XYZ file of C-alpha atoms in Angstrom:
360
model
C 2.354 -15.653 10.723
C 3.189 -12.559 12.248
C 3.558 -14.609 15.943
C -0.471 -14.483 15.406
C -0.079 -11.250 15.955
C -4.279 -10.115 14.249
C -6.071 -12.868 15.590
C -8.660 -11.751 17.408
C -8.051 -8.748 17.676
C -10.374 -5.520 16.889
C -8.630 -3.273 13.406
C -10.109 -0.013 12.006
C -8.548 0.103 8.482
C -9.795 3.127 6.118
C -9.792 3.063 2.729
C -10.632 -1.348 2.298
C -12.543 -0.187 -0.890
C -9.523 0.394 -3.103
C -6.863 -2.026 -4.413
C -4.238 -2.172 -1.826
C -7.424 -2.283 0.754
C -8.890 -5.229 -0.669
C -5.796 -6.968 -0.609
C -5.469 -6.673 3.124
C -8.776 -6.960 4.611
C -8.503 -10.173 2.161
C -4.889 -11.089 4.268
C -6.925 -9.558 7.687
C -9.898 -11.448 7.810
C -7.880 -14.698 6.683
C -5.393 -13.853 9.899
C -8.719 -14.301 12.501
C -8.915 -10.031 12.486
C -12.590 -9.161 13.310
C -12.262 -5.347 10.653
C -13.910 -2.452 10.684
C -13.895 -1.181 7.506
C -13.986 2.629 6.840
C -13.838 4.676 3.598
C -15.793 6.138 -0.054
C -18.723 2.900 -0.813
C -16.810 0.351 -4.145
C -17.014 2.597 -7.521
C -16.983 0.249 -10.640
C -13.106 1.552 -10.834
C -12.621 -0.455 -7.789
C -13.596 -3.595 -8.230
C -12.419 -6.033 -5.533
C -14.217 -5.548 -2.605
C -17.288 -6.811 -4.077
C -15.570 -9.360 -6.483
C -13.872 -10.607 -2.977
C -17.019 -10.690 -1.316
C -16.302 -8.460 0.923
C -19.324 -6.616 2.372
C -21.243 -9.363 3.979
C -17.691 -10.878 5.935
C -16.639 -6.901 7.532
C -17.661 -4.788 8.872
C -17.859 -1.474 6.265
C -18.712 2.098 7.255
C -19.240 4.802 4.025
C -17.821 7.356 4.949
C -15.376 10.227 4.512
C -12.440 10.077 5.837
C -11.899 14.065 5.093
C -14.963 13.595 7.938
C -12.980 14.921 10.511
C -15.917 14.366 13.130
C -17.167 10.956 11.842
C -13.350 9.302 11.964
C -12.456 10.694 15.691
C -16.253 9.192 16.252
C -15.854 5.482 13.962
C -12.636 5.019 15.992
C -13.618 6.238 19.423
C -16.585 3.312 18.708
C -14.455 1.010 18.012
C -12.250 0.928 20.225
C -9.339 -1.136 17.659
C -6.426 -2.843 18.809
C -4.253 -1.914 15.005
C -4.536 0.492 12.501
C -3.916 0.993 9.056
C -4.599 3.728 7.064
C -4.928 3.625 3.659
C -7.393 5.541 2.803
C -6.269 8.211 -0.483
C -6.776 9.960 -3.882
C -3.868 7.469 -4.947
C -3.344 9.239 -8.882
C -0.524 11.817 -9.994
C -2.043 12.523 -12.672
C -5.858 13.389 -11.051
C -3.968 15.410 -8.458
C -2.773 17.605 -11.444
C -7.203 17.789 -11.928
C -8.416 18.162 -8.635
C -5.316 19.281 -6.000
C -7.527 20.776 -3.333
C -9.050 17.986 -2.622
C -6.100 15.953 -3.146
C -4.138 17.970 -0.004
C -7.596 17.459 2.300
C -7.989 13.523 1.174
C -4.371 12.422 1.655
C -2.571 15.213 4.671
C -6.359 16.458 6.301
C -7.203 12.387 6.396
C -4.574 11.439 7.485
C -4.346 14.244 10.812
C -7.360 13.411 11.559
C -7.052 9.248 11.880
C -4.295 10.782 14.388
C -6.257 13.131 16.043
C -8.826 10.221 16.676
C -5.362 7.855 17.189
C -4.685 11.078 20.284
C -7.364 11.158 22.212
C -7.446 6.782 21.839
C -6.707 4.768 25.548
C -5.977 1.852 24.909
C -2.485 0.092 23.203
C -3.259 0.227 19.319
C -0.255 -0.069 16.171
C -1.392 1.546 13.427
C 0.150 2.653 10.637
C -0.007 4.797 8.261
C 0.918 4.374 4.439
C 1.952 6.903 2.378
C 3.607 7.273 -1.017
C 7.502 6.091 -2.553
C 6.850 9.534 -4.158
C 6.584 11.187 -0.788
C 10.630 12.125 -1.150
C 11.817 15.264 -2.785
C 13.094 13.327 -5.548
C 16.193 14.945 -7.108
C 15.893 11.958 -9.601
C 20.351 11.137 -9.636
C 19.648 7.199 -9.238
C 20.237 7.126 -5.844
C 17.588 4.605 -3.958
C 15.432 6.680 -2.079
C 15.984 6.614 1.807
C 14.601 6.416 4.758
C 16.411 9.653 5.710
C 15.687 11.518 3.396
C 12.981 15.320 3.082
C 9.938 14.607 2.497
C 9.034 17.411 -1.041
C 7.542 15.889 -4.156
C 6.662 18.867 -7.219
C 3.224 17.318 -8.642
C 0.005 18.196 -6.273
C -0.205 13.447 -6.175
C 3.494 13.186 -4.492
C 2.450 16.632 -1.827
C -0.111 15.735 -0.008
C 2.699 11.843 0.304
C 5.641 14.224 1.744
C 2.883 16.530 3.661
C 1.585 13.115 5.714
C 4.847 11.193 6.109
C 5.966 15.327 7.376
C 1.881 15.067 9.599
C 3.088 11.447 11.115
C 6.265 12.184 12.333
C 5.152 16.013 13.531
C 3.012 13.543 15.969
C 5.281 10.473 16.262
C 7.363 13.205 19.081
C 4.887 16.248 20.296
C 2.060 13.406 21.387
C 2.735 9.322 20.838
C 5.784 8.857 23.832
C 6.765 6.128 25.833
C 3.311 6.738 27.412
C 0.983 7.536 26.215
C -0.726 3.321 24.561
C -0.562 4.077 20.797
C 2.148 3.323 18.402
C 2.337 4.928 15.226
C 4.789 3.679 11.944
C 4.310 5.394 8.680
C 5.120 3.445 5.513
C 6.117 3.830 1.517
C 5.338 1.188 -0.826
C 6.961 1.450 -4.360
C 5.173 1.086 -7.471
C 1.888 -1.995 -6.230
C 1.169 -3.916 -8.940
C -1.809 -6.984 -8.622
C -5.177 -8.216 -9.562
C -7.482 -6.447 -8.619
C -6.686 -3.032 -10.036
C -8.796 -1.164 -12.605
C -7.928 1.686 -11.117
C -7.757 4.941 -14.351
C -4.060 6.452 -15.744
C -2.497 3.165 -14.228
C -0.298 1.106 -17.022
C -1.460 -2.644 -15.756
C -5.056 -1.693 -16.033
C -4.250 0.298 -18.569
C -2.929 -3.068 -20.587
C -6.687 -5.130 -19.462
C -8.563 -1.963 -21.355
C -7.427 -2.043 -24.512
C -6.537 -5.512 -24.835
C -10.183 -6.176 -23.342
C -11.006 -3.312 -26.610
C -8.532 -5.063 -28.535
C -7.020 -1.162 -29.326
C -3.323 -0.303 -29.323
C -1.886 0.473 -25.775
C -0.311 4.307 -25.579
C 2.611 4.279 -23.035
C 3.033 7.437 -22.184
C 6.727 7.266 -20.308
C 8.308 4.071 -21.891
C 12.252 5.431 -20.690
C 10.838 6.638 -16.892
C 11.657 3.518 -14.600
C 9.790 2.321 -11.204
C 10.176 -0.179 -8.681
C 7.197 -2.887 -9.191
C 6.608 -5.307 -6.681
C 3.693 -7.575 -6.141
C 1.401 -5.873 -4.172
C 1.099 -8.332 -1.738
C 5.112 -7.297 -0.666
C 3.963 -4.562 0.568
C 1.340 -5.954 2.117
C 3.449 -8.776 3.773
C 5.254 -5.701 5.960
C 2.689 -2.742 6.930
C 1.385 -6.600 9.291
C 4.899 -7.197 10.234
C 4.826 -3.425 11.111
C 1.585 -3.883 12.815
C 2.664 -6.906 14.966
C 6.025 -6.121 15.749
C 4.463 -2.114 17.372
C 1.803 -4.465 19.120
C 4.822 -6.349 21.241
C 7.822 -7.450 21.721
C 8.107 -10.506 18.909
C 11.377 -12.012 18.486
C 13.223 -9.744 14.871
C 12.011 -6.739 15.893
C 11.727 -3.266 19.011
C 8.827 -1.920 19.542
C 10.565 1.445 19.708
C 12.882 1.303 16.405
C 9.663 0.377 15.001
C 8.313 3.233 15.564
C 9.565 5.410 12.576
C 9.398 5.448 8.620
C 9.648 2.906 5.931
C 10.347 1.936 2.611
C 9.636 -1.632 0.682
C 9.944 -1.322 -2.428
C 11.821 -4.498 -4.670
C 15.119 -5.477 -6.069
C 17.358 -4.395 -7.368
C 16.661 -5.771 -10.572
C 13.069 -4.851 -10.568
C 13.248 -1.383 -10.467
C 12.548 -1.605 -14.179
C 10.810 1.191 -17.484
C 8.571 1.460 -18.472
C 8.079 -0.526 -21.322
C 10.742 -3.384 -19.844
C 7.309 -4.172 -17.510
C 4.857 -3.810 -20.492
C 7.218 -5.635 -22.732
C 6.250 -8.565 -20.126
C 2.924 -8.061 -19.900
C 2.791 -8.514 -23.883
C 4.947 -11.923 -23.584
C 2.086 -12.338 -20.898
C -0.848 -11.598 -23.822
C 0.821 -12.262 -27.520
C -2.835 -10.165 -28.420
C -0.544 -6.773 -26.639
C -0.969 -4.076 -29.495
C 2.078 -1.663 -28.064
C 2.505 2.676 -29.513
C 3.692 5.284 -27.809
C 1.802 8.099 -27.186
C 2.340 11.769 -25.920
C 3.327 13.018 -22.482
C 0.830 13.691 -20.217
C 0.845 16.654 -16.819
C 5.034 15.813 -15.400
C 5.651 12.695 -13.333
C 9.450 11.739 -12.256
C 11.992 9.792 -14.812
C 13.707 7.962 -12.110
C 11.560 6.695 -8.439
C 14.331 3.795 -6.422
C 13.622 2.880 -2.586
C 16.238 1.764 -0.793
C 14.977 -1.387 2.129
C 17.633 -1.032 4.082
C 16.215 -0.807 6.437
C 13.600 -2.841 6.627
C 16.026 -5.836 5.548
C 18.327 -4.508 9.073
C 15.283 -3.187 11.972
C 12.273 -5.897 10.363
C 14.172 -8.559 9.194
C 12.028 -8.145 5.896
C 12.073 -8.086 2.604
C 10.519 -9.042 -0.897
C 9.879 -12.730 -1.964
C 8.537 -12.237 -5.611
C 11.476 -10.967 -7.804
C 9.595 -9.317 -11.106
C 9.182 -12.106 -13.192
C 7.115 -13.896 -10.946
C 5.385 -10.682 -9.892
C 4.706 -9.972 -13.553
C 3.078 -13.674 -13.893
C 1.069 -13.972 -11.348
C -0.709 -11.033 -11.960
C -0.764 -11.746 -15.647
C -2.556 -14.832 -13.620
C -4.629 -13.330 -11.771
C -7.283 -12.298 -14.439
C -7.457 -15.713 -16.229
C -9.354 -16.623 -12.886
C -12.996 -16.592 -13.245
C -12.900 -16.348 -9.527
C -11.442 -12.761 -7.056
C -11.431 -14.837 -3.900
C -10.374 -17.603 -4.878
C -7.479 -16.189 -7.729
C -6.683 -14.128 -4.160
C -6.729 -16.877 -1.906
C -3.783 -18.586 -3.913
C -1.783 -15.637 -4.575
C -2.099 -15.383 -0.662
C -1.229 -19.280 -0.282
C 1.075 -19.400 -2.759
C 3.662 -16.230 -1.243
C 3.679 -17.204 2.301
C 4.317 -20.668 0.625
C 7.745 -18.831 -0.468
C 8.324 -16.480 2.177
C 8.949 -19.646 4.667
C 11.428 -21.249 2.158
C 12.512 -18.272 1.964
C 12.850 -18.841 7.050
C 11.847 -15.490 6.286
C 10.425 -14.291 10.711
C 7.123 -13.617 9.559
C 6.210 -16.304 8.271
C 7.571 -18.380 10.593
């Protein structure tokens, strides 16, 4: 996979104790990479790090992405071949409560990583992860393209738009053809999958309601989102990293040093109500009602993935129903590690059957 780009390589991964970060760490280890994680210590809201027993299997540095000196020292000491920056304050509703911390983490944290990379004097491929909410969302229903203006009404979305502007500025100002570091930014859809227990996310909310035997109150059942399994964007991140590192087939590194959307097929852009109904079919004991609306969140959101298809040869592997089924099945397993390995194996097999470039 990924032209064996990660075998024996040194990967610096921020946010490895979070949901997506733990999944990515697991996949990188399976690809033969040496992983150095940089993140806050794991907490009860994200137990996947512990469930995968990642602690003894990689290097963990528990530190704050807002600490510029610590980030610079960590990257300088490790001398990575690849950097994946995922550390973030990831929740829209929480950003209304802690806007300053959200901005400091998501904007300045990104700049701290970029500054550390600017000082690196060896080849390194860096993938900076933001969000599909980075765009100025006028809710027209048109899928966002990579060239659309950055924006964001709530503090979280605004912080991700600012992070994207920072990445673009550093690309043009510092990471030119003479610099050994190549940088790309990535924007994923609404990710679901096994192991997530974060507050104010729909699948964890479903799990908590079932466990407590109570009715699930849905805040915005008519809001549409581009739902995708966590492995979908991660395959894109890994493929971009491989393409930045060397001129692998189907990729030109100069074209890859830019922003990319990773979202599902159009059929998976569904309402929150439709997603909950799909899980209710998998879990018939789930009871649902409409709850009170919270602070403003976008009613419509979708992504165009035409650029990823054209430049990277990337496209989604699992459809909406498969995504829901794989997620529901994950929570029925006794071992988080075995469940994640099974999902990665099944996902790669499906990608190979579809002749995707990264999986061959």
